XYZ file of C-alpha atoms in Angstrom:
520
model
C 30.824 -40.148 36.735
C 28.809 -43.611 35.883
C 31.455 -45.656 35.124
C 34.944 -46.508 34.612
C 36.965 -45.850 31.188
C 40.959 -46.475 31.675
C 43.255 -47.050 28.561
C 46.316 -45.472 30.087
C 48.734 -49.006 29.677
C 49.788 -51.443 27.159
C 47.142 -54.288 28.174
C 43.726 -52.152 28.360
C 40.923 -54.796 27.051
C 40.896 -54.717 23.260
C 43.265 -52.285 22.455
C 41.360 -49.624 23.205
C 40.130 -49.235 26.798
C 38.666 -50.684 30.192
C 35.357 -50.013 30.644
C 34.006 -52.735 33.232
C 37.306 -53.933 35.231
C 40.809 -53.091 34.735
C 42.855 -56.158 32.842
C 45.522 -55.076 35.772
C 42.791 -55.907 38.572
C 41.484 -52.474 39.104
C 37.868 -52.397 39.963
C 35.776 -49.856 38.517
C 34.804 -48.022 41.463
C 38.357 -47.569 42.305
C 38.914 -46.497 38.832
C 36.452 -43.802 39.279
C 38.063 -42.521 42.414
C 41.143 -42.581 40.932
C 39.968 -40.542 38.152
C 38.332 -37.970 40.949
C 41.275 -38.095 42.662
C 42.904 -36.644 39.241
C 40.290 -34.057 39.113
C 40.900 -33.138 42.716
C 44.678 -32.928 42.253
C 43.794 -30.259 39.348
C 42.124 -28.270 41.314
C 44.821 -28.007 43.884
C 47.354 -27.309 40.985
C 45.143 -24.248 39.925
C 44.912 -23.134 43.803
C 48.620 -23.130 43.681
C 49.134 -21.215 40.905
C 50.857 -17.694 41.836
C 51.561 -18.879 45.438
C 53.888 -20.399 47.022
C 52.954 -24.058 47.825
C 54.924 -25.053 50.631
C 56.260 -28.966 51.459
C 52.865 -30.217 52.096
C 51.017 -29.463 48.797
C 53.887 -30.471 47.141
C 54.784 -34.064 48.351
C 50.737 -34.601 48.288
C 50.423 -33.794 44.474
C 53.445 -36.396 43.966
C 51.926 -38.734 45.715
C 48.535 -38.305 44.537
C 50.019 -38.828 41.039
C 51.881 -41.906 41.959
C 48.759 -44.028 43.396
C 46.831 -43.528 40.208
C 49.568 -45.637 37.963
C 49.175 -48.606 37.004
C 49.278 -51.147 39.511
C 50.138 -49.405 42.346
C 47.206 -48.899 44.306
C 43.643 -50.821 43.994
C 43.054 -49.373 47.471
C 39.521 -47.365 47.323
C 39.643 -46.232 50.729
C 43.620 -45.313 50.542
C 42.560 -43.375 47.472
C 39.753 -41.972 49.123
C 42.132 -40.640 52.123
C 44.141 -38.920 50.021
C 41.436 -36.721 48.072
C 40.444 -35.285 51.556
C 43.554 -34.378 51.840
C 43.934 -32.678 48.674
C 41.224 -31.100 49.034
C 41.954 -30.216 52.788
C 45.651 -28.552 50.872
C 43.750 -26.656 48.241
C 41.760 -24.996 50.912
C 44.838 -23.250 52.247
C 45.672 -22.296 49.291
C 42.077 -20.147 48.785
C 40.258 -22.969 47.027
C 39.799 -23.722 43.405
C 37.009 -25.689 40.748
C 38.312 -29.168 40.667
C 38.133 -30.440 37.396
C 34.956 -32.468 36.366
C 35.506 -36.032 36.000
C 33.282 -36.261 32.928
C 35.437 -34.535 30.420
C 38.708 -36.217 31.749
C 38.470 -38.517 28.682
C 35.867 -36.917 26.799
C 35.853 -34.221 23.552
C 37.143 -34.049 20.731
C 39.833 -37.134 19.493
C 42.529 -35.837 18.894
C 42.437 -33.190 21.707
C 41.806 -36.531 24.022
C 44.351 -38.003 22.997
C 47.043 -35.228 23.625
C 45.557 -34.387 26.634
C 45.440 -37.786 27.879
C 49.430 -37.945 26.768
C 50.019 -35.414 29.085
C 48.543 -36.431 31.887
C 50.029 -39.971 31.888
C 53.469 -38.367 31.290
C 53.004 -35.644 34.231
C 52.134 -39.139 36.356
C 55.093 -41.178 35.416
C 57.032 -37.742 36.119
C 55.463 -37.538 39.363
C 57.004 -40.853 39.899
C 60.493 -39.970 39.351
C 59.994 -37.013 41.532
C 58.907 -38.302 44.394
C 61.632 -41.420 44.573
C 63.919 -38.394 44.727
C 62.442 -36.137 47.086
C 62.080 -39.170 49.778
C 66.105 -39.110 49.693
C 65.524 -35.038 50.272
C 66.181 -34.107 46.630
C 63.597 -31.435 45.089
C 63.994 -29.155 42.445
C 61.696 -26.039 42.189
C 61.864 -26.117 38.545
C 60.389 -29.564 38.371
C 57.857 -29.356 40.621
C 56.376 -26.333 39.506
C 56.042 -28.404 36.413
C 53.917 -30.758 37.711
C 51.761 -28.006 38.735
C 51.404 -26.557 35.446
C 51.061 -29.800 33.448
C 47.953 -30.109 35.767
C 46.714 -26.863 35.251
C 47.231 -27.547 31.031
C 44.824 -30.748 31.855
C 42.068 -28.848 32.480
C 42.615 -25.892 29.918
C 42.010 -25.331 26.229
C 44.863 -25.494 23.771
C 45.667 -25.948 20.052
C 46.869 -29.153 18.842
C 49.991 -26.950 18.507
C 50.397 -25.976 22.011
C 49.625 -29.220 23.098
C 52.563 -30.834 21.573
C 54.699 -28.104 22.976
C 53.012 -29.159 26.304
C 53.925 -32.642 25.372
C 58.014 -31.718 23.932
C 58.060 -29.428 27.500
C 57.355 -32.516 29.512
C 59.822 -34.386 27.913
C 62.465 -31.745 29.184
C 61.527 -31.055 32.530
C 61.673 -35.067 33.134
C 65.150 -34.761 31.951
C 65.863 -32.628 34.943
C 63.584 -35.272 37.316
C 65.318 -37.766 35.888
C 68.468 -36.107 36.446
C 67.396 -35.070 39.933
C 67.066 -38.790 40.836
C 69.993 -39.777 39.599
C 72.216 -37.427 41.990
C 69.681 -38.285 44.634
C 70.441 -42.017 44.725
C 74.386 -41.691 43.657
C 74.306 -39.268 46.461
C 73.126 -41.823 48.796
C 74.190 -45.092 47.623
C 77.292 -44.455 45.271
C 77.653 -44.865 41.807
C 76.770 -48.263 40.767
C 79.434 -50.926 39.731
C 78.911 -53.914 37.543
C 77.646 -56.968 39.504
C 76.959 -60.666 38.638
C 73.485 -61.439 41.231
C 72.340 -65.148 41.580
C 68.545 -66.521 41.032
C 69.651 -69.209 44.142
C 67.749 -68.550 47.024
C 69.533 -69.550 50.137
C 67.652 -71.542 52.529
C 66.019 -70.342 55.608
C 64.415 -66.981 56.324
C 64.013 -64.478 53.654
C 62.390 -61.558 52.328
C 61.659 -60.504 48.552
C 61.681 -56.649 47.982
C 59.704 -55.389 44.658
C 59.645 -51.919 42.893
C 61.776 -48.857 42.445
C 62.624 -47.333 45.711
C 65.863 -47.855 47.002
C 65.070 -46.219 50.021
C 62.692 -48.707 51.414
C 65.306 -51.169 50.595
C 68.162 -49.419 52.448
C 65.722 -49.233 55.551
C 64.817 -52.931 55.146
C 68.918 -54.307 55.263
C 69.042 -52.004 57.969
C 66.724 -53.658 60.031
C 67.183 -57.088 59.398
C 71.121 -57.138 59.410
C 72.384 -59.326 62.447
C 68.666 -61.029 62.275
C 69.953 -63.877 59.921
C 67.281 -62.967 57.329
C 68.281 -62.980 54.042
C 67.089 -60.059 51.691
C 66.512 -60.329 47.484
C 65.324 -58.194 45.017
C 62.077 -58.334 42.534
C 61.781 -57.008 39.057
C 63.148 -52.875 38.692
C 64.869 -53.322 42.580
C 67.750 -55.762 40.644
C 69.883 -52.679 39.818
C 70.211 -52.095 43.475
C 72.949 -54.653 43.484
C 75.258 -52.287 41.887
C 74.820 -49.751 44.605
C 77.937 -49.706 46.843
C 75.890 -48.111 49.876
C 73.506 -51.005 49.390
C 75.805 -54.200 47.462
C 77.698 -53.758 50.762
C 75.252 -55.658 53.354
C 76.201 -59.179 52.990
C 72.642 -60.569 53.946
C 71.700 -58.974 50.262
C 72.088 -62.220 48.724
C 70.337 -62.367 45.410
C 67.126 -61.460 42.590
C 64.076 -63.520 43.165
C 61.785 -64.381 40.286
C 61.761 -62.336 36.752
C 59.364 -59.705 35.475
C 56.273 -58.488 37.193
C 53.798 -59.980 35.515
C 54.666 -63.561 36.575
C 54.301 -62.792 39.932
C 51.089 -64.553 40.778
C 53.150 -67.691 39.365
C 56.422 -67.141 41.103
C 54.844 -65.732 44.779
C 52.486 -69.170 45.213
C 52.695 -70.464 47.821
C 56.425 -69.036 48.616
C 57.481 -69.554 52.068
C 58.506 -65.762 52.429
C 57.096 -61.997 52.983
C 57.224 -59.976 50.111
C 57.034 -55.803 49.993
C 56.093 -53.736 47.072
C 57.370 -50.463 47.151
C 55.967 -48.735 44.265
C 54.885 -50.868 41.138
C 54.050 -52.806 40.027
C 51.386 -55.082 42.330
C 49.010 -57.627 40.703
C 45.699 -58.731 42.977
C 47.557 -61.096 45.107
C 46.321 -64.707 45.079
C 45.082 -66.608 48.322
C 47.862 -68.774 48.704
C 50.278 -66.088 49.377
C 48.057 -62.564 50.050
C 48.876 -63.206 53.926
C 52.542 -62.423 53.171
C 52.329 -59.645 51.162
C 53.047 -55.780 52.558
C 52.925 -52.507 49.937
C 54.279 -49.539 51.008
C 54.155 -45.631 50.151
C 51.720 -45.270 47.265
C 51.203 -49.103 46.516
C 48.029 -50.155 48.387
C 45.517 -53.338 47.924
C 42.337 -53.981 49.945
C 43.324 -56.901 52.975
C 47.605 -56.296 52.763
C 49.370 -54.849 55.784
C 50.892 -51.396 54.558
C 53.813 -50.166 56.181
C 53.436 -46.451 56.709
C 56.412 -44.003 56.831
C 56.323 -42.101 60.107
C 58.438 -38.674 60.291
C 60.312 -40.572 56.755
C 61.340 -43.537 58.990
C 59.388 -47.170 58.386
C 59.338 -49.444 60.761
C 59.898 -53.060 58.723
C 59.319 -55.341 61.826
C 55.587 -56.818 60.612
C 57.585 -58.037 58.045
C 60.336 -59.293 59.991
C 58.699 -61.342 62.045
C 56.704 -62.856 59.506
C 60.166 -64.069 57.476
C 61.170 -65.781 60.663
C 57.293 -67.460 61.135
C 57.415 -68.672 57.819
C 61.408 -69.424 57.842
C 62.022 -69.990 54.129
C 62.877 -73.035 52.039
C 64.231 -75.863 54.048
C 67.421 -75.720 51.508
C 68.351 -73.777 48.526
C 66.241 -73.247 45.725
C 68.015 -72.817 42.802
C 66.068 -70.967 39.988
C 66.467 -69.982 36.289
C 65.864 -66.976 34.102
C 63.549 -67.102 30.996
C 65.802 -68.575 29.062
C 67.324 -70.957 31.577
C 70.160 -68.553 33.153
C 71.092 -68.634 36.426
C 73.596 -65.394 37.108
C 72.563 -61.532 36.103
C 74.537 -58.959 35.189
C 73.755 -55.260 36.479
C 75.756 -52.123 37.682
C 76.241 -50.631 34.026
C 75.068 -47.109 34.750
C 76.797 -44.013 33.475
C 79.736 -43.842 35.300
C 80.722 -47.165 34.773
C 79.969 -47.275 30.703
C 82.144 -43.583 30.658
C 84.935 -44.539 32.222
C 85.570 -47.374 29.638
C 84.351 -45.245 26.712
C 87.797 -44.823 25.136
C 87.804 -48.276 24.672
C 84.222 -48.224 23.259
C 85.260 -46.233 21.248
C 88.342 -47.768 19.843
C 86.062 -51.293 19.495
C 83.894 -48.845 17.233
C 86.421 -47.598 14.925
C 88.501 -51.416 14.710
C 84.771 -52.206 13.621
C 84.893 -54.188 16.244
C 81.540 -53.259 17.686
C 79.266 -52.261 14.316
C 76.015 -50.840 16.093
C 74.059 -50.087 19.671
C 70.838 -51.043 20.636
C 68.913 -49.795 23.657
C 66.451 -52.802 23.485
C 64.544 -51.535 27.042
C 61.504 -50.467 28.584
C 58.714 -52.090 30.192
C 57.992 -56.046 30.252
C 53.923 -57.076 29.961
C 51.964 -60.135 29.861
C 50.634 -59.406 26.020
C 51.756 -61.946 23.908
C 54.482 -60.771 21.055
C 57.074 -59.736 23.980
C 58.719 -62.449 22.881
C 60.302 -60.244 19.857
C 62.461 -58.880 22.377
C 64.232 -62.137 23.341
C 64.367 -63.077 20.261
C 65.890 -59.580 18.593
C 68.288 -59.474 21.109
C 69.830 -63.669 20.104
C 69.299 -62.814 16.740
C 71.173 -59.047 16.566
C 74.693 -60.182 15.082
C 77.476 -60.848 17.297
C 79.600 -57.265 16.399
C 76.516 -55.465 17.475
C 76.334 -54.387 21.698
C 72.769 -54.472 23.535
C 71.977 -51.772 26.263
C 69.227 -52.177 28.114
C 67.082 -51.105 31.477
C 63.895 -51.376 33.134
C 61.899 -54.933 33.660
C 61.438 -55.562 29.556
C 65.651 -57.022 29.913
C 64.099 -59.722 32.333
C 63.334 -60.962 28.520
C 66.738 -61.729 27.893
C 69.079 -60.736 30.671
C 69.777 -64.776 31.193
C 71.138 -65.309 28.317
C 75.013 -65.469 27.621
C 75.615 -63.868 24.045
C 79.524 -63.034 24.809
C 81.503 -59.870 25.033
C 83.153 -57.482 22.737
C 87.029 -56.436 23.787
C 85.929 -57.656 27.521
C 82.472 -56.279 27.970
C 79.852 -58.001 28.019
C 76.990 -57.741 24.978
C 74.263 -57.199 27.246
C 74.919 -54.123 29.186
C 71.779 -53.538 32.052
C 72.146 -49.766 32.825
C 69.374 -50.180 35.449
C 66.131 -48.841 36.153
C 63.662 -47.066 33.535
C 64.896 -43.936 34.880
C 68.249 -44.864 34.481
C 67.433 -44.115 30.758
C 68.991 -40.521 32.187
C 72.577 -42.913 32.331
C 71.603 -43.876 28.602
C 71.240 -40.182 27.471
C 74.269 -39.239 28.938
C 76.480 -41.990 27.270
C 74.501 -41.333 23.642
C 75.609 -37.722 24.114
C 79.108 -38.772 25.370
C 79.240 -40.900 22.213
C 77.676 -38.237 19.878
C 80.737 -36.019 20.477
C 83.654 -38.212 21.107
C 82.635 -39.132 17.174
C 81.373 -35.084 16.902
C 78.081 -35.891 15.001
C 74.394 -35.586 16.547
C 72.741 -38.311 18.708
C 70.834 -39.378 15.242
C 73.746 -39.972 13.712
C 75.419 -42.576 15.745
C 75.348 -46.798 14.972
C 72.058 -46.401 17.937
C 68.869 -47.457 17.467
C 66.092 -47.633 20.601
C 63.863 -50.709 20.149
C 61.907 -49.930 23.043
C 59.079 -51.532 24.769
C 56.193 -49.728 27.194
C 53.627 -51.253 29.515
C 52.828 -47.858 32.083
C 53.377 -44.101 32.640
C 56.582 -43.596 32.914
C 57.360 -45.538 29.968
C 55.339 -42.294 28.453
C 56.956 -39.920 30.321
C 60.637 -41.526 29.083
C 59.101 -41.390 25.249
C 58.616 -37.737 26.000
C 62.368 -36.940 26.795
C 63.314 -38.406 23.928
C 61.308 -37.363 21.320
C 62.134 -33.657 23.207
C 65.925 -34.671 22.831
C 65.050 -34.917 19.059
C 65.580 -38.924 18.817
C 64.228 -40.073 15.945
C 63.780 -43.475 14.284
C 62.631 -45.386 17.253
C 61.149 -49.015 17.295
C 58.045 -49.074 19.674
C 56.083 -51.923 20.932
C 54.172 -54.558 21.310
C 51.275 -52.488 20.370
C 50.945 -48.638 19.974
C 49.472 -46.509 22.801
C 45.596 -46.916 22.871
C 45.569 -43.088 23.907
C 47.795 -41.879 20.853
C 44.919 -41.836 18.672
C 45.820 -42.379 14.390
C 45.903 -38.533 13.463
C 48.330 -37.441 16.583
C 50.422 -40.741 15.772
C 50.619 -39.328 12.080
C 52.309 -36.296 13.228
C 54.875 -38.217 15.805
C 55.772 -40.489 12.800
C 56.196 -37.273 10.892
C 58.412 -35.438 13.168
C 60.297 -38.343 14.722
C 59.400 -41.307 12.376
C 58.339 -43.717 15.436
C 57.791 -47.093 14.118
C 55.829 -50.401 15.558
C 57.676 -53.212 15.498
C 57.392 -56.332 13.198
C 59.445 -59.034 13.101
C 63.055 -59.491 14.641
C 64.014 -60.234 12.008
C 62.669 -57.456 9.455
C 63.308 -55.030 11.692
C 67.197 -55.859 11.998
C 67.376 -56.005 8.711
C 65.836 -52.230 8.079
C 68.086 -51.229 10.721
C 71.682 -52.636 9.599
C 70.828 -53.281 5.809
C-alpha cells in the first residue's frame, strides 16, 4: 500500500479523510501498518473459521482490534509485534490469504462505506470485549462474532446483507456490552452515586486515563500505604462509584476534563500519568517523561507497562510520583463551566431502584421529558451545542448522560427534580448497556415501546465504539436520534439516505431548534 487513507473518527482532515498524517497524531507509516495489521487479523479470522480457536487466537484478535482505534497506539514497532503474532496464530490454525490492504477502502461507494461501518463497529466491539475478558469474562457467542464480522470484511455482499451485517453487530454488542457490565459489577459492585472533587491534594500523585478498571484496581493496590494519592482522567471518572474501588481512601479525586485538552492540562504537571486504553494524544516535551500507556495504548519514547501472567507491575510509575512529589499544596481546579464537584455512580441499579419515583415525577408532570445527551467529546468546534442544549433544556426536563462528551456540562448545577439531580452520569460509553436497560424498564412500567417514551438521544461520536453503540441502537429499533457535530465521513450520502429512512437519524442544528422540534 503507498500511502495512508484513515477517515474512521469525527476529526479526519476536511471531513472526509487523512491522507498525509492523522489530525489525532498518527503518522502515515503507522497508519499503513495498522491497516496491514487489519488485513492480517482477517486472515486469521478466515483460518479460524470451522475450528476451534483456542485462548490465544482469541485474546490476540481483541487486541489486535483495540490498537488500531483511535488514539490508542501510534506505536509502529508495537503494531508491528503484534502482526507476527497474528500471523504466527493463523499458522496453527492451517493458514489463510490475508486480506489485501489495497481494497480495505477501495470499490464501489456505497459498498465502502458499509463495509467500512462494519469494520469500525467490530473494533469498538473488540473493545468492549476485551475490558471484559481481562476480568475473565468471555462469551462464545460474542467472540465468534468478531470472527465473522472479519470474515464479512473481506467478502462480497448486497447492500442488503450488509445492513443485516451492520443491525447483527448492533446485537451481538448488546451481549458485549452486557458481558462487561456483569464483568465489572462482578468485580467491583454495583456503582453508587458519588460527588468526586477537581482539588488535587498536595504531594505525590498519580493521574489514571481510559476505560479499564482493572489497571486501576491494580494501581490502588500498589500504592496504598505509599502515601500517593491516585485520580482519575476522562472515561476512568465513573470508577468512583465502584464500591470495590470508591473504597481505597488514597482515591481522592478526577483530574482535568475531556481528552482532548490533555496536552493543555498534562504541561508541565508535577505527576506520572497512565493511559490504559484511549484515548492518548502525542505527548508534548514538557511532560512525555511522565507518561506510561498500558495494554493496547502505545507511543514511540513512553515506558509501557506490560501485563505479565495478567498481573502489572505499577512500580516505574510509583517511583516516579514520589521523584516528582506533586504540587507543593492543593490545586484547586474547575470544570468547563467553572464547577468544582462531579456527580457519578448513576448506573442501572441505582436509576431502578428509584424508578417508582421516576415514575410518579412523570405522571405529576413533574419531570416532562428524558434526554440521553452522551457520547464522545472532540476538539471540533460546535461541541459547544452540547453545553449549551443541556442549560437551555427546560427545568421539568431530566438529562442522562455517559461517556467523555458530559465533561461538556457535568460542572454545571441545573437542580433536581423530587431529589435527583437533573444531570444523571450513568458512566462509561458502554454503560449505554445501563441506559438500555432503564429505557426498557421505563417502556413497560408505562407499557408502550422504547419510541414511545418522553426520550430523545442527542448523541455525540468522536471514535469506534461510538459506532459500535449507534449500531445497538439502531438494532434495538431507536429511532429519531440527534447525531453530531458532523456526520460520519465513512457513512457516505446514499447509505445515510437509507438510515434516515429506517430510523430517521438527524444532524444537529441549533440548541435551540432542535429543542424546540423535540418538545414543540
Amino acid at each position: 500500500m503507498s500511502g495512508m487513507f484513515c477517515f474512521q473518527c469525527e476529526q479526519t482532515a476536511g471531513g472526509k479523510g487523512c491522507t498525509k498524517a492523522g489530525v489525532c497524531g498518527k503518522q502515515p507509516d503507522v497508519a499503513i501498518k495498522q491497516d496491514e495489521l487489519t488485513c492480517a487479523l482477517v486472515g486469521l479470522a478466515r483460518a479460524a473459521q470451522g475450528k476451534s480457536t483456542g485462548k490465544a487466537a482469541d485474546e490476540l484478535l481483541m487486541q489486535g482490534l483495540f490498537a488500531t482505534l483511535t488514539n490508542v497506539n501510534f506505536d509502529g514497532s508495537r503494531i508491528d509485534e503484534l502482526k507476527k503474532l497474528v500471523q504466527a496464530e493463523k499458522e496453527k490454525l492451517g493458514g489463510a490469504a490475508d486480506l489485501d490492504p489495497a481494497t480495505l477502502w477501495k470499490g464501489d461507494p456505497d459498498i465502502v462505506s458499509l463495509r467500512s461501518t462494519l469494520l469500525l463497529g467490530v473494533r469498538g466491539m473488540a473493545a468492549y470485549a476485551w475490558h471484559a475478558c481481562v476480568l475473565g469474562k468471555t462469551s462464545d457467542e460474542v467472540t465468534s462474532w468478531l470472527y465473522k464480522g472479519l470474515r464479512a470484511i473481506g467478502e462480497e455482499h448486497t447492500v442488503e446483507e450488509w445492513l443485516g451485517l451492520l443491525l447483527d453487530l448492533g446485537q451481538a454488542n448488546l451481549k458485549c456490552m452486557a458481558l462487561l457490565d456483569e464483568a465489572n459489577t462482578a468485580a467491583y459492585g454495583h456503582p453508587v452515586p458519588v460527588k468526586v472533587t477537581t482539588t488535587v491534594e498536595k504531594g505525590p500523585f498519580i493521574v489514571i486515563s481510559g476505560h479499564d478498571l482493572h489497571d486501576l484496581k491494580q494501581l490502588l493496590e500498589q500504592t496504598e500505604g505509599k502515601g500517593i494519592n491516585i485520580y482519575t482522567h476522562g472515561e476512568m471518572l465513573p470508577a468512583h462509584g465502584y464500591p470495590e474501588l470508591k473504597k481505597y481512601p488514597h482515591l481522592k479525586g478526577n483530574f482535568g476534563t475531556a481528552w482532548q485538552n490533555q496536552q493543555k492540562e498534562l504541561d508541565g504537571i508535577p505527576a506520572p500519568v497512565v493511559f490504559t486504553t484511549n484515548c492518548l494524544m502525542p505527548p508534548r516535551p514538557s511532560y512525555i517523561d511522565r507518561v506510561f500507556t498500558t495494554d493496547a495504548v502505545g507511543f514511540p519514547g513512553v515506558q509501557h507497562i506490560p501485563a505479565v501472567n495478567g498481573k502489572k507491575d505499577f512500580t516505574p510509575v510509583i517511583n516516579k510520583a514520589l521523584e516528582l512529589g506533586g504540587w507543593p499544596e492543593d490545586k484547586k481546579f474547575t470544570g468547563v463551566n467553572g464547577g468544582s464537584e462531579l456527580m457519578t455512580g448513576f448506573a442501572r441499579n441505582t436509576v431502578l431502584g428509584v424508578a417508582d419515583k421516576i415514575i410518579e415525577a412523570v405522571k405529576a408532570g413533574a419531570i416532562k421529558h428524558f434526554f440521553l445527551v452522551g457520547g464522545c467529546d472532540g476538539a471540533r468546534a460546535g461541541r459547544n451545542y452540547y453545553t449549551e442544549f443541556v442549560k437551555k433544556a427546560p427545568p421539568d426536563t431530566v438529562i442522562l448522560t455517559l461517556a467523555c462528551g458530559k465533561y461538556r456540562f457535568n460542572d454545571l448545577n441545573i437542580g433536581e427534580i423530587g431529589g435527583l439531580p437533573r444531570i444523571i452520569d450513568m458512566g462509561q460509553c458502554n454503560d449505554a448497556y445501563s441506559a438500555i436497560q432503564v429505557a426498557v424498564a421505563l417502556a413497560n412500567a408505562f407499557n408502550c415501546g422504547v419510541n414511545d417514551l418522553p426520550l430523545t438521544l442527542v448523541l455525540s461520536w468522536y471514535e469506534q465504539k461510538a459506532v459500535s453503540i449507534l449500531l445497538t441502537l439502531l438494532s434495538l429499533g431507536l429511532k429519531n436520534m440527534y447525531l453530531g457535530p458532523t456526520l460520519p465521513a465513512f457513512i457516505y450520502p446514499n447509505v445515510l439516505n437509507v438510515l434516515v429512512e429506517k430510523f430517521n437519524i438527524k444532524p444537529i442544528s441549533t440548541p435551540e431548534e432542535d429543542l424546540k422540534a423535540i418538545l414543540g
